[in-house]
Amino acid sequence: MPNDRQYKITTRFIGTRNVHEYRQTIPTWVEADDVVLEIGCEWGTTTTLIAPHCREVLGTDISADCIERARREHPELEFDVLDAFDARAALDFGRDFTKLHIDMSGLSGYRSLLDCISLLTMYATVLRPEAIVVKSASLKHFASLCIPWREGHADDPRRGRR
Ligand SMILES: C[S@@+](CC[C@H](N)C(=O)[O-])C[C@H]1O[C@@H](n2cnc3c(N)ncnc32)[C@H](O)[C@@H]1O
């Protein structure tokens, strides 16, 4: 029996398959008042696409070389080094991030599905953003197979099966 008083995350997770879908989410999920943290920004291409849709965006990457190039190519935007698995360092930015975009190498395959879920849960718990968009083909596929059971709703278990 689940404990109804246990802490439950409220963040929504949006799984995308590739960089095209990752960027496609921006007009739908990023709003004018948002403070956005992008993790895995590389040279800042997606950061530049997010910027016109929100109040603030911070592009971050584990690679200092990528951050140096992003700063050089987009001096009007803010970039910093961050290892995605260091949530404490993300907290130390001292911002109330309302949305996260995560596009880190290695998160797409099925072997990294648990790492991906752990990362999302960690950020949902520590930063409590409204939504996290993540580029992970395996997470998107896994989520498409999940059906939350609801009594009285006749969900056909074979729906979508081949
Ligand atoms: C596919 S690129 C990101 C492309 C970028 N989001 C865009 O849309 O142009 C993946 C990036 O993840 C970064 N990365 C890998 N591991 C990371 C980690 N632990 N924390 C933060 N960034 C990481 C890499 O340095 C690389 O720049």
PDB file of C-alpha atoms and ligand atoms in Angstrom:
ATOM      1  CA  MET A   1       0.000   0.000   0.000  1.00  0.00           C
ATOM      2  CA  PRO A   2       1.668   3.319  -0.984  1.00  0.00           C
ATOM      3  CA  ASN A   3       1.967   5.939   1.738  1.00  0.00           C
ATOM      4  CA  ASP A   4      -0.265   8.852   0.696  1.00  0.00           C
ATOM      5  CA  ARG A   5       1.824  11.257   2.796  1.00  0.00           C
ATOM      6  CA  GLN A   6       5.131  10.464   1.139  1.00  0.00           C
ATOM      7  CA  TYR A   7       6.797  13.244  -0.879  1.00  0.00           C
ATOM      8  CA  LYS A   8       5.705  13.218  -4.514  1.00  0.00           C
ATOM      9  CA  ILE A   9       7.355  15.134  -7.295  1.00  0.00           C
ATOM     10  CA  THR A  10       5.159  17.428  -9.398  1.00  0.00           C
ATOM     11  CA  THR A  11       7.566  18.226 -12.238  1.00  0.00           C
ATOM     12  CA  ARG A  12       6.402  17.163 -15.700  1.00  0.00           C
ATOM     13  CA  PHE A  13       8.910  15.310 -17.893  1.00  0.00           C
ATOM     14  CA  ILE A  14       8.895  15.718 -21.664  1.00  0.00           C
ATOM     15  CA  GLY A  15      10.839  13.002 -23.481  1.00  0.00           C
ATOM     16  CA  THR A  16      12.195  13.816 -26.928  1.00  0.00           C
ATOM     17  CA  ARG A  17      13.860  11.486 -29.400  1.00  0.00           C
ATOM     18  CA  ASN A  18      16.378  13.735 -31.144  1.00  0.00           C
ATOM     19  CA  VAL A  19      17.630  17.297 -31.326  1.00  0.00           C
ATOM     20  CA  HIS A  20      14.854  18.288 -33.749  1.00  0.00           C
ATOM     21  CA  GLU A  21      12.159  17.259 -31.238  1.00  0.00           C
ATOM     22  CA  TYR A  22      14.212  18.718 -28.350  1.00  0.00           C
ATOM     23  CA  ARG A  23      14.165  22.149 -30.006  1.00  0.00           C
ATOM     24  CA  GLN A  24      10.578  21.762 -31.243  1.00  0.00           C
ATOM     25  CA  THR A  25       9.354  21.779 -27.612  1.00  0.00           C
ATOM     26  CA  ILE A  26      10.599  25.328 -26.970  1.00  0.00           C
ATOM     27  CA  PRO A  27       7.540  27.405 -28.060  1.00  0.00           C
ATOM     28  CA  THR A  28       5.203  25.006 -26.230  1.00  0.00           C
ATOM     29  CA  TRP A  29       7.094  24.561 -22.967  1.00  0.00           C
ATOM     30  CA  VAL A  30       9.099  27.761 -22.474  1.00  0.00           C
ATOM     31  CA  GLU A  31       7.102  30.808 -21.351  1.00  0.00           C
ATOM     32  CA  ALA A  32       7.908  34.507 -21.020  1.00  0.00           C
ATOM     33  CA  ASP A  33       8.387  34.399 -17.215  1.00  0.00           C
ATOM     34  CA  ASP A  34      10.553  31.293 -17.188  1.00  0.00           C
ATOM     35  CA  VAL A  35      14.068  31.045 -15.836  1.00  0.00           C
ATOM     36  CA  VAL A  36      15.596  28.187 -17.830  1.00  0.00           C
ATOM     37  CA  LEU A  37      18.619  26.012 -17.124  1.00  0.00           C
ATOM     38  CA  GLU A  38      19.997  24.154 -20.117  1.00  0.00           C
ATOM     39  CA  ILE A  39      22.264  21.230 -19.232  1.00  0.00           C
ATOM     40  CA  GLY A  40      24.533  19.984 -22.019  1.00  0.00           C
ATOM     41  CA  CYS A  41      24.424  23.173 -24.095  1.00  0.00           C
ATOM     42  CA  GLU A  42      27.625  22.405 -26.053  1.00  0.00           C
ATOM     43  CA  TRP A  43      28.225  25.593 -28.141  1.00  0.00           C
ATOM     44  CA  GLY A  44      24.918  27.161 -27.127  1.00  0.00           C
ATOM     45  CA  THR A  45      22.845  26.601 -30.282  1.00  0.00           C
ATOM     46  CA  THR A  46      19.695  25.540 -28.433  1.00  0.00           C
ATOM     47  CA  THR A  47      20.357  28.162 -25.739  1.00  0.00           C
ATOM     48  CA  THR A  48      20.036  30.864 -28.418  1.00  0.00           C
ATOM     49  CA  LEU A  49      16.680  29.380 -29.491  1.00  0.00           C
ATOM     50  CA  ILE A  50      15.379  29.283 -25.908  1.00  0.00           C
ATOM     51  CA  ALA A  51      16.487  32.847 -25.048  1.00  0.00           C
ATOM     52  CA  PRO A  52      13.781  34.824 -26.974  1.00  0.00           C
ATOM     53  CA  HIS A  53      11.012  32.792 -25.272  1.00  0.00           C
ATOM     54  CA  CYS A  54      11.931  33.386 -21.615  1.00  0.00           C
ATOM     55  CA  ARG A  55      13.057  35.886 -18.974  1.00  0.00           C
ATOM     56  CA  GLU A  56      16.469  34.282 -18.390  1.00  0.00           C
ATOM     57  CA  VAL A  57      18.414  31.297 -19.684  1.00  0.00           C
ATOM     58  CA  LEU A  58      21.685  29.829 -18.430  1.00  0.00           C
ATOM     59  CA  GLY A  59      23.465  27.388 -20.736  1.00  0.00           C
ATOM     60  CA  THR A  60      25.748  24.865 -19.012  1.00  0.00           C
ATOM     61  CA  ASP A  61      28.033  22.041 -20.044  1.00  0.00           C
ATOM     62  CA  ILE A  62      30.611  19.796 -18.416  1.00  0.00           C
ATOM     63  CA  SER A  63      33.165  20.856 -21.050  1.00  0.00           C
ATOM     64  CA  ALA A  64      35.043  24.083 -20.301  1.00  0.00           C
ATOM     65  CA  ASP A  65      36.074  24.207 -23.997  1.00  0.00           C
ATOM     66  CA  CYS A  66      32.410  24.138 -25.099  1.00  0.00           C
ATOM     67  CA  ILE A  67      31.549  26.882 -22.624  1.00  0.00           C
ATOM     68  CA  GLU A  68      34.446  29.021 -23.815  1.00  0.00           C
ATOM     69  CA  ARG A  69      33.252  28.680 -27.424  1.00  0.00           C
ATOM     70  CA  ALA A  70      29.592  29.313 -26.486  1.00  0.00           C
ATOM     71  CA  ARG A  71      30.633  32.520 -24.675  1.00  0.00           C
ATOM     72  CA  ARG A  72      32.743  33.610 -27.661  1.00  0.00           C
ATOM     73  CA  GLU A  73      29.985  32.934 -30.209  1.00  0.00           C
ATOM     74  CA  HIS A  74      27.081  34.267 -28.115  1.00  0.00           C
ATOM     75  CA  PRO A  75      28.464  37.006 -25.841  1.00  0.00           C
ATOM     76  CA  GLU A  76      24.944  38.293 -25.161  1.00  0.00           C
ATOM     77  CA  LEU A  77      24.023  35.025 -23.354  1.00  0.00           C
ATOM     78  CA  GLU A  78      25.155  33.482 -20.076  1.00  0.00           C
ATOM     79  CA  PHE A  79      27.076  30.193 -19.947  1.00  0.00           C
ATOM     80  CA  ASP A  80      28.799  28.275 -17.169  1.00  0.00           C
ATOM     81  CA  VAL A  81      30.487  24.931 -16.537  1.00  0.00           C
ATOM     82  CA  LEU A  82      28.327  22.326 -14.782  1.00  0.00           C
ATOM     83  CA  ASP A  83      28.512  18.559 -14.425  1.00  0.00           C
ATOM     84  CA  ALA A  84      24.882  17.437 -14.627  1.00  0.00           C
ATOM     85  CA  PHE A  85      25.381  14.943 -11.799  1.00  0.00           C
ATOM     86  CA  ASP A  86      26.448  17.720  -9.410  1.00  0.00           C
ATOM     87  CA  ALA A  87      23.024  18.994  -8.334  1.00  0.00           C
ATOM     88  CA  ARG A  88      24.618  20.951  -5.483  1.00  0.00           C
ATOM     89  CA  ALA A  89      26.539  23.053  -8.022  1.00  0.00           C
ATOM     90  CA  ALA A  90      23.279  23.655  -9.929  1.00  0.00           C
ATOM     91  CA  LEU A  91      21.688  24.858  -6.661  1.00  0.00           C
ATOM     92  CA  ASP A  92      24.676  27.149  -6.071  1.00  0.00           C
ATOM     93  CA  PHE A  93      23.727  29.169  -9.170  1.00  0.00           C
ATOM     94  CA  GLY A  94      21.128  30.594  -6.784  1.00  0.00           C
ATOM     95  CA  ARG A  95      18.315  30.851  -9.363  1.00  0.00           C
ATOM     96  CA  ASP A  96      14.731  29.704  -9.173  1.00  0.00           C
ATOM     97  CA  PHE A  97      14.804  27.657 -12.351  1.00  0.00           C
ATOM     98  CA  THR A  98      11.266  27.044 -13.604  1.00  0.00           C
ATOM     99  CA  LYS A  99      12.172  24.910 -16.631  1.00  0.00           C
ATOM    100  CA  LEU A 100      15.109  22.659 -17.507  1.00  0.00           C
ATOM    101  CA  HIS A 101      16.310  21.456 -20.901  1.00  0.00           C
ATOM    102  CA  ILE A 102      18.695  18.470 -20.716  1.00  0.00           C
ATOM    103  CA  ASP A 103      20.645  17.175 -23.718  1.00  0.00           C
ATOM    104  CA  MET A 104      23.631  15.200 -22.465  1.00  0.00           C
ATOM    105  CA  SER A 105      25.589  12.715 -24.502  1.00  0.00           C
ATOM    106  CA  GLY A 106      24.912   9.144 -23.366  1.00  0.00           C
ATOM    107  CA  LEU A 107      21.313   9.540 -22.158  1.00  0.00           C
ATOM    108  CA  SER A 108      19.527   8.092 -25.165  1.00  0.00           C
ATOM    109  CA  GLY A 109      20.273   4.365 -25.054  1.00  0.00           C
ATOM    110  CA  TYR A 110      18.330   1.793 -23.023  1.00  0.00           C
ATOM    111  CA  ARG A 111      21.447   1.048 -20.943  1.00  0.00           C
ATOM    112  CA  SER A 112      21.306   4.569 -19.558  1.00  0.00           C
ATOM    113  CA  LEU A 113      17.551   4.630 -18.885  1.00  0.00           C
ATOM    114  CA  LEU A 114      17.992   4.281 -15.105  1.00  0.00           C
ATOM    115  CA  ASP A 115      20.661   7.017 -15.065  1.00  0.00           C
ATOM    116  CA  CYS A 116      18.271   9.238 -16.984  1.00  0.00           C
ATOM    117  CA  ILE A 117      15.394   8.598 -14.560  1.00  0.00           C
ATOM    118  CA  SER A 118      17.719   9.172 -11.551  1.00  0.00           C
ATOM    119  CA  LEU A 119      18.921  12.461 -13.017  1.00  0.00           C
ATOM    120  CA  LEU A 120      15.381  13.666 -13.710  1.00  0.00           C
ATOM    121  CA  THR A 121      14.220  12.649 -10.217  1.00  0.00           C
ATOM    122  CA  MET A 122      17.192  14.412  -8.624  1.00  0.00           C
ATOM    123  CA  TYR A 123      16.481  17.712 -10.441  1.00  0.00           C
ATOM    124  CA  ALA A 124      12.735  17.420  -9.864  1.00  0.00           C
ATOM    125  CA  THR A 125      13.439  17.038  -6.129  1.00  0.00           C
ATOM    126  CA  VAL A 126      16.245  19.567  -5.681  1.00  0.00           C
ATOM    127  CA  LEU A 127      15.274  22.408  -8.062  1.00  0.00           C
ATOM    128  CA  ARG A 128      11.544  21.622  -8.364  1.00  0.00           C
ATOM    129  CA  PRO A 129      11.040  23.088 -11.842  1.00  0.00           C
ATOM    130  CA  GLU A 130       7.599  22.914 -13.455  1.00  0.00           C
ATOM    131  CA  ALA A 131       8.951  20.878 -16.358  1.00  0.00           C
ATOM    132  CA  ILE A 132      12.084  19.169 -17.643  1.00  0.00           C
ATOM    133  CA  VAL A 133      12.529  18.545 -21.360  1.00  0.00           C
ATOM    134  CA  VAL A 134      15.041  15.764 -21.929  1.00  0.00           C
ATOM    135  CA  LYS A 135      16.568  14.320 -25.081  1.00  0.00           C
ATOM    136  CA  SER A 136      16.429  10.575 -24.470  1.00  0.00           C
ATOM    137  CA  ALA A 137      14.995   8.202 -27.064  1.00  0.00           C
ATOM    138  CA  SER A 138      14.824   5.357 -24.522  1.00  0.00           C
ATOM    139  CA  LEU A 139      12.905   7.457 -21.966  1.00  0.00           C
ATOM    140  CA  LYS A 140      10.421   8.582 -24.630  1.00  0.00           C
ATOM    141  CA  HIS A 141       9.934   4.979 -25.771  1.00  0.00           C
ATOM    142  CA  PHE A 142       9.589   3.668 -22.212  1.00  0.00           C
ATOM    143  CA  ALA A 143       7.079   6.419 -21.325  1.00  0.00           C
ATOM    144  CA  SER A 144       5.008   5.562 -24.411  1.00  0.00           C
ATOM    145  CA  LEU A 145       4.578   2.031 -23.006  1.00  0.00           C
ATOM    146  CA  CYS A 146       3.483   3.188 -19.520  1.00  0.00           C
ATOM    147  CA  ILE A 147      -0.241   3.185 -18.748  1.00  0.00           C
ATOM    148  CA  PRO A 148      -1.285   4.542 -15.338  1.00  0.00           C
ATOM    149  CA  TRP A 149      -4.087   2.218 -14.202  1.00  0.00           C
ATOM    150  CA  ARG A 150      -7.380   3.995 -13.494  1.00  0.00           C
ATOM    151  CA  GLU A 151     -10.296   2.029 -12.089  1.00  0.00           C
ATOM    152  CA  GLY A 152     -13.394   2.270 -14.221  1.00  0.00           C
ATOM    153  CA  HIS A 153     -11.541   3.304 -17.360  1.00  0.00           C
ATOM    154  CA  ALA A 154     -11.557   0.632 -19.980  1.00  0.00           C
ATOM    155  CA  ASP A 155      -8.029   1.125 -21.331  1.00  0.00           C
ATOM    156  CA  ASP A 156      -7.464  -1.613 -23.868  1.00  0.00           C
ATOM    157  CA  PRO A 157      -4.181  -3.267 -22.774  1.00  0.00           C
ATOM    158  CA  ARG A 158      -3.464  -4.195 -26.373  1.00  0.00           C
ATOM    159  CA  ARG A 159      -3.800  -0.586 -27.590  1.00  0.00           C
ATOM    160  CA  GLY A 160      -0.838   0.399 -29.720  1.00  0.00           C
ATOM    161  CA  ARG A 161       0.584  -3.154 -29.757  1.00  0.00           C
ATOM    162  CA  ARG A 162       1.629  -4.768 -32.970  1.00  0.00           C
TER     163      ARG A 162
HETATM  164  C1  LIG B   1      24.692  16.535 -28.100  1.00  0.00           C
HETATM  165  S1  LIG B   1      25.647  17.698 -27.199  1.00  0.00           S
HETATM  166  C2  LIG B   1      24.480  18.951 -26.785  1.00  0.00           C
HETATM  167  C3  LIG B   1      23.951  19.751 -27.960  1.00  0.00           C
HETATM  168  C4  LIG B   1      23.205  20.996 -27.557  1.00  0.00           C
HETATM  169  N1  LIG B   1      22.211  20.744 -26.527  1.00  0.00           N
HETATM  170  C5  LIG B   1      22.521  21.623 -28.747  1.00  0.00           C
HETATM  171  O1  LIG B   1      21.297  21.543 -28.858  1.00  0.00           O
HETATM  172  O2  LIG B   1      23.240  22.203 -29.594  1.00  0.00           O
HETATM  173  C6  LIG B   1      25.853  16.880 -25.663  1.00  0.00           C
HETATM  174  C7  LIG B   1      26.632  17.675 -24.659  1.00  0.00           C
HETATM  175  O3  LIG B   1      26.530  17.008 -23.392  1.00  0.00           O
HETATM  176  C8  LIG B   1      27.671  17.380 -22.672  1.00  0.00           C
HETATM  177  N2  LIG B   1      27.791  16.505 -21.484  1.00  0.00           N
HETATM  178  C9  LIG B   1      28.176  15.201 -21.424  1.00  0.00           C
HETATM  179  N3  LIG B   1      28.162  14.776 -20.147  1.00  0.00           N
HETATM  180  C10 LIG B   1      27.758  15.816 -19.377  1.00  0.00           C
HETATM  181  C11 LIG B   1      27.560  16.011 -17.980  1.00  0.00           C
HETATM  182  N4  LIG B   1      27.788  15.012 -17.094  1.00  0.00           N
HETATM  183  N5  LIG B   1      27.130  17.216 -17.542  1.00  0.00           N
HETATM  184  C12 LIG B   1      26.912  18.218 -18.426  1.00  0.00           C
HETATM  185  N6  LIG B   1      27.091  18.111 -19.757  1.00  0.00           N
HETATM  186  C13 LIG B   1      27.504  16.926 -20.243  1.00  0.00           C
HETATM  187  C14 LIG B   1      28.803  17.251 -23.684  1.00  0.00           C
HETATM  188  O4  LIG B   1      29.954  17.980 -23.281  1.00  0.00           O
HETATM  189  C15 LIG B   1      28.126  17.806 -24.952  1.00  0.00           C
HETATM  190  O5  LIG B   1      28.466  19.144 -25.175  1.00  0.00           O
END
